[in-house]
Each structure stands twice: as C-alpha cells, then as structure tokens.
mmCIF file of C-alpha atoms in Angstrom:
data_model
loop_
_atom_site.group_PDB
_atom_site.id
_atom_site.type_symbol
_atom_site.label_atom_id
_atom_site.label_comp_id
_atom_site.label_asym_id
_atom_site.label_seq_id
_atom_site.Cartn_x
_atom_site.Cartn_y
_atom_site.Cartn_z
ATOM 1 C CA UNK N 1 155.063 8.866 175.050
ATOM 2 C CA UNK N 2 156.336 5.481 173.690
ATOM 3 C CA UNK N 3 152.673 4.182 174.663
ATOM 4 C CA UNK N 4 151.471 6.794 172.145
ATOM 5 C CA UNK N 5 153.894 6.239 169.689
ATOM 6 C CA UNK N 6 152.891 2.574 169.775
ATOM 7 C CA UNK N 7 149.247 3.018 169.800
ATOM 8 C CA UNK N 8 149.335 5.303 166.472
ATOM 9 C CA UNK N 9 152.057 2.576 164.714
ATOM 10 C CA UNK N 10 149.366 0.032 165.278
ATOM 11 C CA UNK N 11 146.778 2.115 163.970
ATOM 12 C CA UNK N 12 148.467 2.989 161.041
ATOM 13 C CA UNK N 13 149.032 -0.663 160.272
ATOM 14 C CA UNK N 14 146.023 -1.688 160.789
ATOM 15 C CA UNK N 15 144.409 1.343 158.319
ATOM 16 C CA UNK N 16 143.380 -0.985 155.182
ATOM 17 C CA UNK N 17 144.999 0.367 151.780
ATOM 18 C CA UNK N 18 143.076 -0.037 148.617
ATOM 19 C CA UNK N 19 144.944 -0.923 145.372
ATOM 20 C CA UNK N 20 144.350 1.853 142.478
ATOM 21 C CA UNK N 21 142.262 -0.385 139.897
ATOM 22 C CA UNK N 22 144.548 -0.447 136.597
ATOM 23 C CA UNK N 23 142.609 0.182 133.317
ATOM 24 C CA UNK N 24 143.221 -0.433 129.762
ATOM 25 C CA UNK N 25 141.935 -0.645 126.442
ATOM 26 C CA UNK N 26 143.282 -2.923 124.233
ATOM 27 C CA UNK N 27 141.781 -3.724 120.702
ATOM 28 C CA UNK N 28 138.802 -2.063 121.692
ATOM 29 C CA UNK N 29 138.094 -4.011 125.087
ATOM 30 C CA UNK N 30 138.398 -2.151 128.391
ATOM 31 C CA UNK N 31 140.100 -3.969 130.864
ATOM 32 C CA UNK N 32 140.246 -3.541 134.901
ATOM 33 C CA UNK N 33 143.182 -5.435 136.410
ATOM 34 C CA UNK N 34 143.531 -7.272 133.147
ATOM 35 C CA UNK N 35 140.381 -8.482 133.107
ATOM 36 C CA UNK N 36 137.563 -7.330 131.013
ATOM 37 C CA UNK N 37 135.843 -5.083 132.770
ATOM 38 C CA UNK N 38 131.639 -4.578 133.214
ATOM 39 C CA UNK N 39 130.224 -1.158 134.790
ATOM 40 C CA UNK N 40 129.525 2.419 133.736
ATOM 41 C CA UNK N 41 132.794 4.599 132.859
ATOM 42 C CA UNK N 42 134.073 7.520 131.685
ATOM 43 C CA UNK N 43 136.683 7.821 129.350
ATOM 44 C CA UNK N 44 138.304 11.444 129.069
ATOM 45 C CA UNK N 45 140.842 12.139 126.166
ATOM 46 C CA UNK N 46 141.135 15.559 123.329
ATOM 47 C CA UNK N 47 139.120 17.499 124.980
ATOM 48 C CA UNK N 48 136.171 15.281 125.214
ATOM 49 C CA UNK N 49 134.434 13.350 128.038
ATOM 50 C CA UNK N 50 132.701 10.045 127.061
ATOM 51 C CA UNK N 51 130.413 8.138 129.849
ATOM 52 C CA UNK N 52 129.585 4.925 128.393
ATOM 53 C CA UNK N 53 128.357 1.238 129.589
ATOM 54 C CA UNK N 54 130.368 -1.799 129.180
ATOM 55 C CA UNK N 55 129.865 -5.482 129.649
ATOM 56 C CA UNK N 56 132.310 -7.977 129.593
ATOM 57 C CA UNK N 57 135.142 -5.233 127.543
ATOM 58 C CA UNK N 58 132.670 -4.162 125.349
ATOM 59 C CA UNK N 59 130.407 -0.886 124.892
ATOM 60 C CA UNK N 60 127.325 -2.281 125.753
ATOM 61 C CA UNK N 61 124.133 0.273 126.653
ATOM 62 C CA UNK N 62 124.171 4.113 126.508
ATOM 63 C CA UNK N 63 127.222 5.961 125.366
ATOM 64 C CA UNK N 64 127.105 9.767 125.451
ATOM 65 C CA UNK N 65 129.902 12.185 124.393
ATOM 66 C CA UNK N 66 130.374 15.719 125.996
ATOM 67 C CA UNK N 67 132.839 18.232 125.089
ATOM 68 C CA UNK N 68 134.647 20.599 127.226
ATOM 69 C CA UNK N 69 131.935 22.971 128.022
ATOM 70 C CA UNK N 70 129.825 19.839 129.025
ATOM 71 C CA UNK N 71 127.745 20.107 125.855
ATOM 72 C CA UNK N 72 126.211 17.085 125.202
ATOM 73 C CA UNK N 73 127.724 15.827 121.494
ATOM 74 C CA UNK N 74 126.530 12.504 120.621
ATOM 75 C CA UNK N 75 124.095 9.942 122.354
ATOM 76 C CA UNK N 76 124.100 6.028 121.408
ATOM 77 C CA UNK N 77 122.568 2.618 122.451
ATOM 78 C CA UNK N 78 125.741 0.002 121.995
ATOM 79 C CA UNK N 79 125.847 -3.435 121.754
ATOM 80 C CA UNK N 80 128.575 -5.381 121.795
ATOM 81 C CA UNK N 81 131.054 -2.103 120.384
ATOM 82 C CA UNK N 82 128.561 -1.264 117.423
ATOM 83 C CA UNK N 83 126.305 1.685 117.375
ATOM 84 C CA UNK N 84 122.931 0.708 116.571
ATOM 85 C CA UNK N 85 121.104 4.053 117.565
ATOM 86 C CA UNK N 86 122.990 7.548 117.041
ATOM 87 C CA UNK N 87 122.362 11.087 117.854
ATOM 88 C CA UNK N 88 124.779 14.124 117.089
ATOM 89 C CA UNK N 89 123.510 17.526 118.050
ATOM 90 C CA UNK N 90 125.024 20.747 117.773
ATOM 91 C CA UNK N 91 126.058 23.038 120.615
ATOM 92 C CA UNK N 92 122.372 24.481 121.316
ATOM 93 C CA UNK N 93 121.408 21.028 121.304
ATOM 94 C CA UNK N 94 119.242 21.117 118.128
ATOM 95 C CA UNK N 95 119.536 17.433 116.533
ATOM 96 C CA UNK N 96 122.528 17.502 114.128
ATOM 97 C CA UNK N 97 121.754 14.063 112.391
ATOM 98 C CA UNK N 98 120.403 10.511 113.026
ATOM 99 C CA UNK N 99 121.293 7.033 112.033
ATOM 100 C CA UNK N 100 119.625 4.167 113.236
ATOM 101 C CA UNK N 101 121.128 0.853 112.217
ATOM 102 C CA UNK N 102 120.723 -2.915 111.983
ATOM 103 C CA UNK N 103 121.594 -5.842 110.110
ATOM 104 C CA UNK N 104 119.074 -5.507 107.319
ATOM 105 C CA UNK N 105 118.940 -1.659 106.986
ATOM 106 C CA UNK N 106 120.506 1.802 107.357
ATOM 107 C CA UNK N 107 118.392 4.979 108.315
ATOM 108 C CA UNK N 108 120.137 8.223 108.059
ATOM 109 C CA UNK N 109 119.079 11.495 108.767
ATOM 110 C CA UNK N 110 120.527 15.185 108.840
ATOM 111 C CA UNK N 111 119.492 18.563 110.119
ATOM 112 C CA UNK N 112 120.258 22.409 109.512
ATOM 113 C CA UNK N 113 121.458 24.579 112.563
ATOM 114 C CA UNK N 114 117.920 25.921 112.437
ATOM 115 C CA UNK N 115 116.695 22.583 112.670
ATOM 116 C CA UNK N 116 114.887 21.859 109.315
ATOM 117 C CA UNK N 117 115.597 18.293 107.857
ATOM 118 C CA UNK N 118 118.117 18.370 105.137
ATOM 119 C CA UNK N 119 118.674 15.267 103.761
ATOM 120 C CA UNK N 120 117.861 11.839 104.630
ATOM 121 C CA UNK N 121 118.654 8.071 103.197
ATOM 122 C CA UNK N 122 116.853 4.708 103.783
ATOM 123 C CA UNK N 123 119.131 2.028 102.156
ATOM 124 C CA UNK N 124 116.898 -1.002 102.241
ATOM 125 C CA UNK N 125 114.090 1.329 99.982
ATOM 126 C CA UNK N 126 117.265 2.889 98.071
ATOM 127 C CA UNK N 127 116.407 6.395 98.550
ATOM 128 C CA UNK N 128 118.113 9.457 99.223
ATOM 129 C CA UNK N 129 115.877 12.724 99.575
ATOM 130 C CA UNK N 130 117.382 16.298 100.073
ATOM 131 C CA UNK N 131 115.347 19.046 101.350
ATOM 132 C CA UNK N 132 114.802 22.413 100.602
ATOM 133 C CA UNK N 133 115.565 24.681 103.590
ATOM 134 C CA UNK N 134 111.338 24.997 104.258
ATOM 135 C CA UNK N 135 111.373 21.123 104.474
ATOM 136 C CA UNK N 136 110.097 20.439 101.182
ATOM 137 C CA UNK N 137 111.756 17.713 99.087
ATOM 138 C CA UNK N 138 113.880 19.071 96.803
ATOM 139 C CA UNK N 139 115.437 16.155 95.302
ATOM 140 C CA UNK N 140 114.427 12.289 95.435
ATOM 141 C CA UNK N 141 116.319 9.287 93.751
ATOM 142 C CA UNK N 142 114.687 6.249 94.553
ATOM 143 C CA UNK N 143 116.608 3.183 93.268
ATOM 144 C CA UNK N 144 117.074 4.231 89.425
ATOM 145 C CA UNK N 145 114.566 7.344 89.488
ATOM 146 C CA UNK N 146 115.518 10.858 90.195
ATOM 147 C CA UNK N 147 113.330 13.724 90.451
ATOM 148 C CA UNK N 148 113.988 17.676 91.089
ATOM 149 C CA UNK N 149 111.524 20.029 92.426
ATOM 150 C CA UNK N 150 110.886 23.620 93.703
ATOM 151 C CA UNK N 151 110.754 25.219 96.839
ATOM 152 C CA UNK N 152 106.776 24.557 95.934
ATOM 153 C CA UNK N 153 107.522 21.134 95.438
ATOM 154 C CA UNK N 154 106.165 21.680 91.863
ATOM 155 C CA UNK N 155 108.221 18.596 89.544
ATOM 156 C CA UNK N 156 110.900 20.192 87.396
ATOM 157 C CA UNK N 157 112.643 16.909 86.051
ATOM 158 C CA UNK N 158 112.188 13.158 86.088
ATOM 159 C CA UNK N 159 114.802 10.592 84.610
ATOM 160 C CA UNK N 160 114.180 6.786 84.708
ATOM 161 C CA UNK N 161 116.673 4.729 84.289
ATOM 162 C CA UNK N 162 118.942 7.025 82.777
ATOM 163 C CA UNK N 163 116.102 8.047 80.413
ATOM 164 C CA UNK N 164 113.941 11.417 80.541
ATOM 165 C CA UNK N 165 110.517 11.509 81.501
ATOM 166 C CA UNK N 166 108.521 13.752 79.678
ATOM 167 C CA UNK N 167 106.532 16.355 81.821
ATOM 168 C CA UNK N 168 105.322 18.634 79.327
ATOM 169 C CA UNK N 169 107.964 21.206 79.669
ATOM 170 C CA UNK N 170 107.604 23.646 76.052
ATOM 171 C CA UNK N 171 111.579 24.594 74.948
ATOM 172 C CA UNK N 172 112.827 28.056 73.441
ATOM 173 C CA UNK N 173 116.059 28.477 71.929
ATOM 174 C CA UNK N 174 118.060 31.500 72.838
ATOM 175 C CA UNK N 175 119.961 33.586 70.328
ATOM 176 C CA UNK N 176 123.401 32.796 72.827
ATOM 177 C CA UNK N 177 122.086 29.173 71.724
ATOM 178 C CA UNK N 178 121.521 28.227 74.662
ATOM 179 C CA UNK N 179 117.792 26.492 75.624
ATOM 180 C CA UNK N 180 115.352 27.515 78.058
ATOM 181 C CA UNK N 181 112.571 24.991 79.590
ATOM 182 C CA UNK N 182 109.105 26.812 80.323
ATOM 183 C CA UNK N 183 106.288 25.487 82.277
ATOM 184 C CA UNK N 184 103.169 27.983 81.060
ATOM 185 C CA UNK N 185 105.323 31.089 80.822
ATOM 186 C CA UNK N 186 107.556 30.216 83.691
ATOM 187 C CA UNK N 187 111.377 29.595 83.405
ATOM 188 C CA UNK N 188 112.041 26.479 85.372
ATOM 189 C CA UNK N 189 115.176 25.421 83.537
ATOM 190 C CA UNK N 190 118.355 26.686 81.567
ATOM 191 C CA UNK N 191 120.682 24.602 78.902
ATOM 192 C CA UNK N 192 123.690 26.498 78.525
ATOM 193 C CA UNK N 193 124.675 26.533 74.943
ATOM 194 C CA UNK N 194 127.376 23.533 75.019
ATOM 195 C CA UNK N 195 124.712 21.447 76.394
ATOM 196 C CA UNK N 196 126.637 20.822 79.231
ATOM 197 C CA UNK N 197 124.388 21.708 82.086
ATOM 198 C CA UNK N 198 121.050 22.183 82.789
ATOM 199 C CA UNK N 199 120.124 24.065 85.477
ATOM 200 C CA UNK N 200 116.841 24.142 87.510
ATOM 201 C CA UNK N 201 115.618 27.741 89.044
ATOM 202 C CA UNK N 202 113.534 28.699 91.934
ATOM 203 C CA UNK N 203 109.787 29.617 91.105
ATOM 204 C CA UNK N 204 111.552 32.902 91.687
ATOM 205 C CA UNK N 205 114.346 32.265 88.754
ATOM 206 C CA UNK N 206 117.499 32.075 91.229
ATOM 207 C CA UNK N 207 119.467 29.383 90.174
ATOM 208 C CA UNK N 208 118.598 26.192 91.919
ATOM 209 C CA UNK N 209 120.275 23.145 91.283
ATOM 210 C CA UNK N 210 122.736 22.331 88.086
ATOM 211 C CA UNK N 211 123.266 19.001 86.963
ATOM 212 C CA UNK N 212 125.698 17.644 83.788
ATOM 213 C CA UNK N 213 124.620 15.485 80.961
ATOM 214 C CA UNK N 214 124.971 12.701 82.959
ATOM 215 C CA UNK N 215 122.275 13.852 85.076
ATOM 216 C CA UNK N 216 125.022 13.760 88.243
ATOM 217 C CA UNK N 217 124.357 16.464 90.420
ATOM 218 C CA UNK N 218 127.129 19.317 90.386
ATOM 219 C CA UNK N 219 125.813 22.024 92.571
ATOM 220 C CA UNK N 220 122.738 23.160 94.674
ATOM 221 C CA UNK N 221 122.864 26.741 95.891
ATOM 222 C CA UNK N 222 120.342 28.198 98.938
ATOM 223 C CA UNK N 223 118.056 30.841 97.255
ATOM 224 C CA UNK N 224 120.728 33.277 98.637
ATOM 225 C CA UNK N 225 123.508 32.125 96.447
ATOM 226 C CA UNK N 226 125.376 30.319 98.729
ATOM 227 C CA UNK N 227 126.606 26.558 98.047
ATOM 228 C CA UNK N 228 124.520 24.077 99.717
ATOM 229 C CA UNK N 229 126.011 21.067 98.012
ATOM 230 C CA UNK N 230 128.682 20.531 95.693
ATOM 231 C CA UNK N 231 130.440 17.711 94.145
ATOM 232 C CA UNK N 232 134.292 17.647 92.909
ATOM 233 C CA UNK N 233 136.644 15.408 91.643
ATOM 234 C CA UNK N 234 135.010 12.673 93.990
ATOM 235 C CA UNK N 235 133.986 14.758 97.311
ATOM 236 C CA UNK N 236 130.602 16.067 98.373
ATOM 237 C CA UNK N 237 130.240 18.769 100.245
ATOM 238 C CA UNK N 238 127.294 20.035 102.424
ATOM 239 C CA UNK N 239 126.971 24.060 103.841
ATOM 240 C CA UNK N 240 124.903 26.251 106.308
ATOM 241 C CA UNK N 241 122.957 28.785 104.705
ATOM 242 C CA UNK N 242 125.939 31.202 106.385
ATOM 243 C CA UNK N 243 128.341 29.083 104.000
ATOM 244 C CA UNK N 244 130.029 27.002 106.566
ATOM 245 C CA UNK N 245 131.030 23.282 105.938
ATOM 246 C CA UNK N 246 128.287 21.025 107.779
ATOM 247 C CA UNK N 247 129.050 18.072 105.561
ATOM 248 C CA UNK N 248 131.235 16.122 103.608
ATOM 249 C CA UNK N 249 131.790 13.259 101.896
ATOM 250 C CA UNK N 250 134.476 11.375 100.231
ATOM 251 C CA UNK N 251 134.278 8.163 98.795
ATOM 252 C CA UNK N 252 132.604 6.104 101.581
ATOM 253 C CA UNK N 253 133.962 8.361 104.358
ATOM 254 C CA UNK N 254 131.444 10.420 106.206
ATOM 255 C CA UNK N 255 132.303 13.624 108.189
ATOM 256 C CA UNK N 256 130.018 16.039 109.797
ATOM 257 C CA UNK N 257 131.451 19.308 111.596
ATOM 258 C CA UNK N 258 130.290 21.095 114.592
ATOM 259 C CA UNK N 259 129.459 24.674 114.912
ATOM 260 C CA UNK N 260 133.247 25.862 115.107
ATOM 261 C CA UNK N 261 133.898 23.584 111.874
ATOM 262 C CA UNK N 262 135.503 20.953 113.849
ATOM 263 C CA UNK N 263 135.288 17.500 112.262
ATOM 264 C CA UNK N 264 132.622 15.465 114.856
ATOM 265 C CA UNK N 265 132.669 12.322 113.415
ATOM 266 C CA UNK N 266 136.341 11.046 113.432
ATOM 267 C CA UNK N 267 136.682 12.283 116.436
ATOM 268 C CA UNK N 268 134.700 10.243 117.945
ATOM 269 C CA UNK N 269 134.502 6.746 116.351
ATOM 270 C CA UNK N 270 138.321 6.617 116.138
ATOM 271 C CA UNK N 271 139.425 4.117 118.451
ATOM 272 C CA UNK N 272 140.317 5.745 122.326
ATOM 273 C CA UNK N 273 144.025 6.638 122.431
ATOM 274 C CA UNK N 274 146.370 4.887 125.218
ATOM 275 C CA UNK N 275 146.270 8.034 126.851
ATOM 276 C CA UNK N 276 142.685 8.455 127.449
ATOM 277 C CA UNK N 277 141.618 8.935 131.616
ATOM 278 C CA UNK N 278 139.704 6.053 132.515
ATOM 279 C CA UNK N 279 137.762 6.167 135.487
ATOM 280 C CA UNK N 280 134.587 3.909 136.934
ATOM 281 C CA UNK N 281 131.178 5.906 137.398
ATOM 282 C CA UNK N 282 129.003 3.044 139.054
#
C-alpha cells in the first residue's frame, strides 16, 4: 500500500503545471505576462465578442466584432490600433456603412436596412451626396456647389458659392403671399410667405426637402412623410423609412444605431474596459 502511495506522490510531482498567462490592456496595448503580446485574441466585454490580431500590443490585421447572438457587427483591417478599412452591418447582415481611410483621404459610405445607398462622402473631392431611397442622388454639395433633385433626378436647385443658379424655374405668387416655383406647369418648389423656407416637392408634390434662407438644409422627409434627416440646434439626425434613428450626428461625433436602436459606434471604438475576458485564439 505504501508502494502505491509512493508511486502516485511521485507521479503527481512529476505532472508539469502550466502558469495561467496574465493579460492586460493598458493604454491601448495588450499585454501577456507584461509583455506586449503578438497572436490572434478575443476580447469579450458588454455583451460583445471581439476576435482581433495583434502584433507587438497593437491591433494589427483583421478585427471583427460579434454580438451576443454571434451576429457578425463590424469587420476591420488594423494597423498599428487605427482602422483603415471598416464594415458595420446590421443584424441580417446587409452592409450598414463603409469607411475606408488613409492619410490623404476619407471615404464614407451608408446604407438603408433594405440596402439602398443613402448617403456617401469623399473628403479629398469635398463631396457629400444623399440618396433618394431608389438610389438616385438626391442631394450633392461638391466643395461650394449644392444641388437638389427629384426622385427622377430632374435638377430642382443649384447655388454656387452662396449664389443661385438660374435654371429657368417661372414664379407665381400666391394670394397667402407665399411663392410657388414651376417647371412647365409642374410645382417643384414652395416659398412660404415670410420667405423663410423653400421647400422642394416630389414630381408627385409631397414635400421633399426644406431648406432656410441660408440654403442650410432643415429637413428631408421619405415620400411617406416620415423624417429622413433633420437638423437642430447643432445635431443631425438620420431615420429608416419606419422612423427609427439610423443616424446621428453632433458636432464632429458620429453615431450609427443597430436595428434595436442601440448606439454601434461608441460601443465599439471606446477603449476595452479593465474588465474585458481576454483569451488567446492562435
């Protein structure tokens, strides 16, 4: 019995133990056993699962973001903790919006749940372009030229440099006093009486787009009435066609939401939390 006892002591001494590697991210490097660490991890924290490469402490390679369900959120190419390439999608997996980035230029872009392009930006060429929900352009400033159009894509206003362009629209005055543009015998426009607004219908006279004296754009509505964009007291907001918030902007902030209206975007650039799960993959 004591031979047996002996036998299993030795064996258990001689099993080899394996210290638990120790990770950490401090000021955005990952570290393994204090030292920065290189390999493919994943990084769980809030509900969200994050598999990304690293070399040296730093994201370097593909990161790609997953949510509880194990819906695919986001997709990037890193290097050296920026994101050069990004992809968001929504929940079916339908592209959300793009950006693809590098030291001379910006490329943005952003889709509906239904997948039609929205709006898109290109900041070396200056130019913003938003898109009517049949992927028509609906309005286009290019450095200090804006122009409107239709669901046709038929031009309903042009301002250069802060100056109208004249398109050959005919006027008539209302007896509310307010002004209405024609093209032929075709409303395309409306200048409430104060002169305040003018806003630009569908070929189909909904109200399209509204914009103030200063040309600034103040509202867009979908041909069903609902808000598309809006812009108040320095935030711009983007909708679904169903009304809920897909966009929104304030100042130089950026957020887009997911299908349940959760904010994506802050989510997942904020720095990871010292409570984040940190485990290797490979």
């Amino acid at each position: 019995m004591k031979k047996i006892l002996s036998i299993l002591l030795m064996l258990i001494f001689f099993i080899p133990t394996y210290a638990i590697p120790k990770y950490q991210i401090k000021n955005d490097i990952l570290y393994e056993n204090e030292k920065r660490a290189t390999g493919t991890f994943e990084i769980t924290y809030d509900n969200l699962k994050i598999k990304v490469q690293y070399i040296n402490g730093l994201m370097n390679g593909i990161c790609e973001v997953y949510d509880s369900e194990d819906d695919i959120i986001m997709k990037a190419l890193c290097k050296n903790n920026e994101f050069f390439k990004t992809e968001v999608f929504y929940k079916n997996g339908e592209l959300m919006s793009f950006e693809l980035k590098d030291k001379n230029n910006i490329i943005n872009e952003y889709y509906l749940k239904n997948g039609k392009k929205i709006m898109s930006s290109n900041k070396n060429k200056r130019e913003n372009i938003l898109y009517h929900e049949n992927g028509k352009r609906l309005l286009v400033t290019i450095s200090n030229v804006i122009k409107i159009y239709n669901e046709k894509e038929e031009l309903l206003f042009e301002a250069n440099n802060g100056e109208v362009v004249d398109i050959g629209f005919r006027t008539e005055e209302l007896n509310d006093g307010s002004v209405n543009f024609l093209k032929g015998n075709l409303v395309v426009a409306n200048l409430d009486k104060e002169a305040e607004f003018l806003t630009f219908l569908y070929s189909t006279g909904e109200e399209m787009l509204k914009i103030d004296e200063d040309y600034r754009i103040k509202e867009i509505l979908f041909k069903n009435g609902t808000t598309f964009l809006k812009e108040e007291k320095g935030r711009v907001i983007m909708n679904h066609k169903d009304g809920s918030l897909f966009y929104e902007m304030i100042g130089e902030s950026i957020n887009i939401y997911d299908n349940d209206g959760e904010e994506i975007m802050t989510r997942i650039y904020t720095n990871f939390p010292e409570i984040a799960e940190i485990k290797r993959v490979k």
